[in-house]
Short mmCIF file of C-alpha atoms in Angstrom, two decimals:
data_model
loop_
_atom_site.label_atom_id
_atom_site.label_comp_id
_atom_site.label_asym_id
_atom_site.label_seq_id
_atom_site.Cartn_x
_atom_site.Cartn_y
_atom_site.Cartn_z
CA ARG A 1 0.29 0.06 0.00
CA TYR A 2 3.00 2.18 0.47
CA ASN A 3 6.19 1.93 -1.96
CA PHE A 4 9.25 2.81 0.50
CA ALA A 5 11.96 1.99 -2.30
CA PRO A 6 12.20 5.41 -4.01
CA VAL A 7 12.52 7.13 -0.63
CA ASN A 8 15.52 4.82 0.65
CA TYR A 9 18.95 5.19 -0.42
CA LEU A 10 20.21 2.68 -2.64
CA LEU A 11 23.74 3.61 -1.92
CA GLN A 12 24.94 5.07 1.39
CA PRO A 13 27.30 8.11 1.19
CA ILE A 14 30.45 7.20 3.60
CA GLN A 15 33.27 9.02 4.19
CA ARG A 16 36.45 7.32 5.82
CA PHE A 17 39.43 8.50 7.02
CA ASN A 18 42.39 6.75 8.40
CA VAL A 19 45.81 7.64 9.86
CA TYR A 20 48.54 5.04 11.58
CA GLY A 21 51.90 5.55 12.68
CA GLN A 22 54.63 3.61 14.52
CA ALA A 23 57.84 4.69 16.11
CA SER A 24 60.89 3.30 17.87
CA LEU A 25 63.61 4.30 19.74
CA ARG A 26 66.76 2.76 20.97
CA LEU A 27 67.31 3.89 24.68
CA THR A 28 70.62 1.56 25.53
CA ASP A 29 72.03 -1.07 23.54
CA ASN A 30 69.63 -3.64 24.88
CA ILE A 31 66.26 -1.55 25.38
CA ASN A 32 64.02 0.23 22.84
CA ALA A 33 61.00 2.10 23.37
CA ASN A 34 57.99 1.74 20.86
CA ALA A 35 54.64 3.44 20.02
CA MET A 36 52.09 2.36 17.82
CA ALA A 37 48.71 4.46 16.96
CA THR A 38 45.79 3.99 14.72
CA TYR A 39 42.92 6.12 14.11
CA VAL A 40 39.98 5.58 12.06
CA ALA A 41 37.06 7.78 11.41
CA ARG A 42 33.56 6.88 9.21
CA ASN A 43 30.76 9.25 8.89
CA SER A 44 27.72 7.90 6.95
CA ASN A 45 24.08 9.04 6.17
CA GLN A 46 21.35 6.90 5.74
CA GLN A 47 17.95 7.65 4.59
CA LEU A 48 14.60 5.57 4.87
CA ALA A 49 11.30 5.95 4.27
CA GLU A 50 8.82 8.26 6.65
CA VAL A 51 8.04 6.38 10.03
CA PRO A 52 5.38 3.88 9.45
CA VAL A 53 2.69 4.66 12.24
CA THR A 54 0.72 1.62 13.52
CA MET A 55 -1.58 2.45 16.45
CA ASP A 56 -3.88 0.16 17.80
CA ILE A 57 -5.82 0.89 21.34
CA ARG A 58 -4.77 -3.06 22.15
CA GLY A 59 -1.40 -2.34 21.65
CA LEU A 60 -0.65 -5.54 19.33
CA ASN A 61 2.34 -3.54 17.98
CA GLY A 62 3.93 -2.77 21.22
CA PRO A 63 2.63 -0.90 24.27
CA GLN A 64 3.83 2.29 23.13
CA TRP A 65 1.58 2.14 20.12
CA ALA A 66 -1.35 1.50 22.39
CA PHE A 67 -3.80 4.59 21.71
CA ALA A 68 -5.79 5.76 18.31
CA PRO A 69 -7.43 9.09 17.37
CA THR A 70 -10.45 9.75 19.97
CA ALA A 71 -14.00 10.76 19.22
CA GLY A 72 -13.68 14.01 20.55
CA ASN A 73 -10.80 14.85 17.88
CA TYR A 74 -11.35 17.92 16.31
CA PHE A 75 -10.32 16.42 12.70
CA ASN A 76 -12.11 12.81 13.56
CA PRO A 77 -14.79 13.08 11.06
CA PHE A 78 -16.18 9.69 12.72
CA GLY A 79 -17.43 11.11 15.69
CA GLN A 80 -16.64 7.94 17.60
CA ASN A 81 -13.05 6.35 18.82
CA LEU A 82 -11.06 4.76 16.53
CA ARG A 83 -9.73 1.14 17.37
CA GLY A 84 -6.68 1.86 15.45
CA ALA A 85 -5.15 3.45 12.44
CA ASN A 86 -2.13 2.95 10.16
CA PHE A 87 -0.15 5.42 7.70
CA ARG A 88 2.98 6.52 6.81
CA MET A 89 4.42 10.49 8.23
CA ALA A 90 4.51 11.38 4.77
CA ALA A 91 4.09 15.29 5.81
CA VAL A 92 7.23 15.15 8.58
CA GLY A 93 9.46 13.64 5.91
CA PRO A 94 11.93 10.67 5.44
CA ARG A 95 14.15 9.35 8.59
CA LYS A 96 17.64 10.84 7.72
CA ASN A 97 20.18 9.19 9.91
CA TYR A 98 24.06 10.69 10.66
CA TYR A 99 26.29 8.29 12.05
CA ASN A 100 29.88 9.13 13.29
CA ASN A 101 32.32 6.31 14.39
CA ASP A 102 35.84 7.17 15.71
CA ASN A 103 38.30 4.30 16.52
CA THR A 104 41.54 5.05 18.51
CA ALA A 105 44.38 2.37 19.36
CA VAL A 106 47.39 2.96 21.16
CA THR A 107 50.05 0.89 22.24
CA LEU A 108 53.07 1.34 24.19
CA TRP A 109 55.73 -1.10 25.11
CA LEU A 110 59.52 -1.54 25.83
CA ASP A 111 61.37 -4.55 24.98
CA GLY A 112 64.95 -5.42 24.91
CA GLN A 113 67.16 -8.33 26.04
CA PHE A 114 69.74 -9.31 28.59
CA THR A 115 72.08 -12.11 29.41
CA LEU A 116 71.66 -14.29 32.62
CA GLY A 117 74.47 -16.80 32.70
CA SER A 118 75.37 -17.69 29.11
CA ARG A 119 71.55 -17.36 28.07
CA ASP A 120 69.91 -14.48 26.16
CA MET A 121 66.65 -13.48 27.29
CA TYR A 122 64.23 -11.40 25.67
CA TRP A 123 61.48 -9.44 27.52
CA ASP A 124 58.59 -6.66 26.56
CA ALA A 125 56.30 -4.56 28.72
CA GLY A 126 53.55 -2.43 27.71
CA TYR A 127 50.19 -0.85 27.81
CA SER A 128 47.64 -0.70 24.94
CA TYR A 129 44.31 1.56 25.15
CA LEU A 130 41.51 1.21 22.47
CA ASP A 131 38.49 3.31 22.20
CA ALA A 132 35.59 3.02 20.05
CA ARG A 133 32.52 5.63 19.76
CA PHE A 134 29.40 5.38 17.68
CA ASN A 135 26.74 8.19 17.53
CA GLN A 136 23.74 8.23 15.87
CA ARG A 137 21.65 11.32 15.03
CA GLY A 138 18.18 10.89 13.33
CA GLN A 139 15.92 13.46 12.23
CA ASN A 140 12.17 13.00 11.69
CA TYR A 141 11.31 10.47 14.17
CA ILE A 142 8.10 10.86 15.97
CA ASN A 143 7.73 11.65 19.52
CA LEU A 144 4.62 9.38 20.36
CA PHE A 145 3.97 11.12 23.78
CA ASN A 146 3.03 14.15 21.76
CA LEU A 147 1.30 12.22 18.93
CA GLN A 148 -1.27 10.44 21.69
CA ARG A 149 -1.64 13.87 23.13
CA ALA A 150 -2.30 15.24 19.41
CA LEU A 151 -4.72 12.48 18.49
CA GLY A 152 -6.72 13.33 21.75
CA ASN A 153 -9.78 15.54 22.49
CA SER A 154 -9.19 18.92 20.84
CA ARG A 155 -11.08 21.85 19.41
CA ARG A 156 -10.61 25.32 17.76
CA ASN A 157 -10.84 28.08 20.41
CA PRO A 158 -14.05 30.07 19.86
CA THR A 159 -12.32 33.24 20.48
CA THR A 160 -8.70 32.99 18.84
CA ASN A 161 -9.69 30.16 16.45
CA ALA A 162 -6.33 28.46 17.84
CA LEU A 163 -6.09 25.06 17.47
CA GLU A 164 -5.99 23.36 21.23
CA CYS A 165 -5.63 19.82 22.85
CA LEU A 166 -7.88 18.91 26.00
CA ASP A 167 -7.12 16.74 28.43
CA SER A 168 -9.87 14.18 30.31
CA ALA A 169 -11.14 16.91 32.10
CA GLY A 170 -11.84 19.42 29.15
CA ALA A 171 -8.82 21.87 30.24
CA VAL A 172 -6.00 22.91 27.50
CA ILE A 173 -2.97 21.21 27.13
CA ARG A 174 -0.27 23.92 26.98
CA GLY A 175 1.84 23.45 24.31
CA CYS A 176 0.30 20.53 22.42
CA VAL A 177 -1.03 21.06 18.89
CA PRO A 178 -3.68 18.71 17.53
CA PHE A 179 -2.41 16.57 14.76
CA ASN A 180 -4.87 16.03 11.66
CA ILE A 181 -4.16 12.27 10.03
CA PHE A 182 -7.37 12.54 8.43
CA GLY A 183 -6.09 15.36 5.90
CA GLY A 184 -4.08 13.16 3.51
CA PRO A 185 -0.25 13.40 2.88
CA ASP A 186 -0.15 17.28 3.67
CA LEU A 187 -2.77 17.19 6.40
CA GLY A 188 -4.98 19.30 4.88
CA LEU A 189 -3.18 22.13 4.00
CA ALA A 190 -3.91 22.25 0.33
CA ALA A 191 -7.56 21.91 1.43
CA GLY A 192 -7.71 24.67 3.13
CA ARG A 193 -8.34 22.79 6.37
CA ILE A 194 -5.54 24.19 8.09
CA SER A 195 -3.10 27.10 7.62
CA ARG A 196 0.84 26.37 6.79
CA ALA A 197 1.76 27.99 10.56
CA GLU A 198 -0.68 25.50 11.75
CA TYR A 199 0.86 22.72 9.50
CA ASP A 200 4.25 23.78 10.80
CA ALA A 201 3.37 23.68 14.22
CA MET A 202 1.86 19.90 13.96
CA ILE A 203 5.16 18.54 12.55
CA ASP A 204 7.13 20.35 15.18
CA TYR A 205 5.31 18.83 17.74
CA VAL A 206 5.02 15.24 16.78
CA SER A 207 8.76 15.00 15.41
CA TYR A 208 12.04 14.97 17.02
CA THR A 209 15.51 14.30 16.55
CA LEU A 210 16.89 11.37 18.04
CA ASN A 211 20.48 10.93 19.41
CA THR A 212 22.09 8.00 20.50
CA SER A 213 25.61 6.62 21.37
CA GLN A 214 27.89 3.91 22.19
CA GLN A 215 31.50 3.57 23.75
CA LEU A 216 33.61 0.73 23.82
CA THR A 217 36.97 1.10 26.01
CA THR A 218 39.85 -1.57 26.47
CA LYS A 219 42.65 -0.90 28.79
CA ASP A 220 45.49 -3.82 28.34
CA TYR A 221 48.69 -4.17 30.71
CA PHE A 222 51.15 -6.78 29.59
CA ALA A 223 54.61 -8.29 29.80
CA ASN A 224 56.31 -11.11 28.73
CA LEU A 225 59.85 -12.81 28.92
CA SER A 226 61.02 -15.76 26.96
CA GLY A 227 64.67 -17.44 26.29
CA SER A 228 66.04 -20.84 26.92
CA ILE A 229 67.05 -22.64 30.29
CA VAL A 230 69.49 -25.51 29.51
CA ASP A 231 70.87 -27.54 26.28
CA LEU A 232 69.60 -30.66 25.87
CA PRO A 233 70.23 -33.42 23.21
CA GLY A 234 67.77 -32.14 20.65
CA GLY A 235 68.83 -28.33 21.40
CA PRO A 236 67.95 -25.73 23.97
CA LEU A 237 64.99 -25.91 26.29
CA GLY A 238 62.60 -22.80 25.61
CA PHE A 239 60.74 -21.12 27.87
CA ALA A 240 58.06 -18.37 27.77
CA VAL A 241 56.16 -16.78 30.65
CA GLY A 242 53.81 -13.66 30.71
CA VAL A 243 51.06 -11.83 32.45
CA GLU A 244 48.18 -9.70 31.24
CA THR A 245 45.33 -7.62 32.80
CA ARG A 246 42.84 -6.32 30.53
CA ARG A 247 39.97 -4.52 31.41
CA THR A 248 36.88 -3.57 28.93
CA SER A 249 34.05 -1.42 29.47
CA PHE A 250 30.74 -0.53 27.50
CA VAL A 251 28.22 1.87 27.48
CA ASP A 252 25.08 1.66 25.41
CA SER A 253 23.00 5.13 25.93
CA PRO A 254 19.94 4.96 23.58
CA ASP A 255 17.92 8.37 23.06
CA SER A 256 15.97 9.18 25.96
CA LEU A 257 12.39 8.84 24.01
CA VAL A 258 13.58 5.54 23.00
CA ALA A 259 14.62 4.26 26.48
CA GLY A 260 11.34 5.81 27.82
CA GLY A 261 8.97 3.93 25.39
CA GLY A 262 7.72 7.17 23.37
CA SER A 263 9.77 6.91 20.41
CA SER A 264 8.55 5.48 17.14
CA ASN A 265 11.95 3.95 16.90
CA ASN A 266 12.73 0.37 18.38
CA PHE A 267 12.64 0.14 21.98
CA GLN A 268 15.83 0.02 24.18
CA LEU A 269 17.35 0.43 27.36
CA PRO A 270 20.73 1.75 28.75
CA THR A 271 23.09 -0.72 29.27
CA SER A 272 26.55 -0.50 30.57
CA GLY A 273 29.14 -2.73 32.00
CA GLN A 274 32.68 -3.82 32.55
CA GLN A 275 34.87 -7.05 32.53
CA THR A 276 38.38 -7.13 33.99
CA SER A 277 40.68 -9.97 33.06
CA LYS A 278 43.46 -11.45 34.91
CA GLU A 279 45.98 -13.83 32.96
CA ILE A 280 49.30 -15.41 33.28
CA TYR A 281 50.91 -18.08 31.01
CA ALA A 282 53.57 -20.33 30.96
CA GLU A 283 54.98 -22.20 27.97
CA LEU A 284 57.93 -24.75 27.41
CA ASN A 285 59.59 -26.01 24.31
CA ILE A 286 61.55 -29.41 25.03
CA PRO A 287 63.69 -30.76 22.00
CA ILE A 288 63.72 -34.50 23.08
CA LEU A 289 65.83 -35.98 19.59
CA ALA A 290 67.63 -33.69 16.57
CA ASP A 291 69.49 -35.06 13.78
CA ILE A 292 69.57 -38.79 14.12
CA PRO A 293 67.96 -41.14 11.69
CA GLY A 294 64.22 -40.85 11.40
CA PHE A 295 64.42 -37.91 13.60
CA LYS A 296 65.48 -34.76 12.19
CA LEU A 297 63.26 -33.24 14.81
CA LEU A 298 61.32 -34.32 17.70
CA GLU A 299 60.12 -31.86 20.44
CA LEU A 300 57.46 -31.45 22.94
CA ASN A 301 55.51 -28.30 23.56
CA LEU A 302 53.63 -27.71 27.05
CA ALA A 303 51.65 -24.64 27.89
CA ALA A 304 48.93 -23.37 30.23
CA ARG A 305 47.15 -20.00 30.70
CA ASP A 306 45.29 -19.52 34.01
CA SER A 307 42.34 -16.81 33.45
CA SER A 308 40.16 -15.22 36.25
CA TYR A 309 37.46 -12.80 35.36
CA ASP A 310 35.58 -10.06 37.10
CA THR A 311 32.19 -8.49 35.67
CA ASN A 312 29.76 -6.19 36.40
CA GLY A 313 27.28 -3.67 35.11
CA ILE A 314 23.87 -2.71 34.74
CA PHE A 315 21.02 -3.41 32.88
CA ASN A 316 17.35 -2.39 33.06
CA GLY A 317 18.43 -0.01 35.74
CA ASN A 318 19.27 -2.85 38.29
CA ALA A 319 23.24 -3.63 39.12
CA ILE A 320 24.55 -6.96 38.20
CA SER A 321 27.85 -9.07 38.89
CA PRO A 322 27.60 -12.11 37.24
CA ASP A 323 30.34 -14.74 38.19
CA LEU A 324 32.04 -15.78 35.41
CA GLY A 325 34.95 -17.46 37.69
CA GLY A 326 37.77 -18.36 35.99
CA ASP A 327 39.34 -20.96 33.47
CA THR A 328 42.66 -22.75 33.10
CA SER A 329 43.54 -23.90 29.78
CA LYS A 330 46.40 -26.48 28.83
CA LYS A 331 48.33 -27.25 25.50
CA VAL A 332 50.13 -30.19 24.70
CA GLY A 333 51.98 -30.34 21.81
CA LEU A 334 54.13 -32.71 19.72
CA LYS A 335 56.13 -32.31 16.66
CA TRP A 336 57.96 -35.15 14.65
CA GLN A 337 60.03 -34.02 11.65
CA ILE A 338 61.09 -37.35 10.19
CA PHE A 339 63.44 -35.70 7.35
CA ASP A 340 63.61 -32.55 5.89
CA ASP A 341 60.63 -32.84 3.63
CA LEU A 342 58.75 -34.97 5.99
#
């Protein structure tokens, strides 16, 4: 009954900006300072067909749509309460969304080597910061609280001829503008049912600009050490150990009308939370045999990582702290090279 395709963008305009940098500074013969940074910005636009209004007094399309024009609405030609109505907000215009996405990643670390006994040891320690921010601004969405009032009882003031909304007691609702859904796509402007000023006031009252945002942030601290311990018949016994602490936080802030159930957009509650992971690992590479018939190389690899998690957040206005506990992952690997090509 309504061809929305011509209104929607077939191709979305997108602009991307990327910048990357990496630097290294030799502090001493055995220590280096390093930095790496990335920034990515994306801006895009989207156009969707006008908001489909699907009112029904039973709330079949959701509780936020549980209303319909009343018998006392000034523009209602039927003189009785309606049970529902469906139409497109053609007068308000298409939904225009503007998206902005910023992503920043920075890693700073030191690395180097030293000799312990006759063994070379290699180490690094550093910090990573990652931040992703998403913002949406959407024009021509519908304030359902205002629309419900605008479709309620109303009148033209007998003295001033101004359109006025009335509450259940017959008192004027200050600031409310009655909305004429019975006037066609132009709300009855061309037919002289309303004036241009009233047309503009109707649109301004029921429409609004949606604003929503999300942010994801990760902070990561890490340190690693590797080297060899002793010489075995198959070669040096290698090891690697390390620790890492990582905290990730997330904040989802939908538009206030969306969260309050008064927007034509999908209902959504604000959510936030964070998770802290603490991890430690160790790995051994054990060369058992090397350079003998049938065993060009035979080595055993053992590794383990212990992880613990602490999580908390807010959902639906309630603080939650799920117990994720922790876990220890283990690995056993065997590498057998019979000869150079097998």
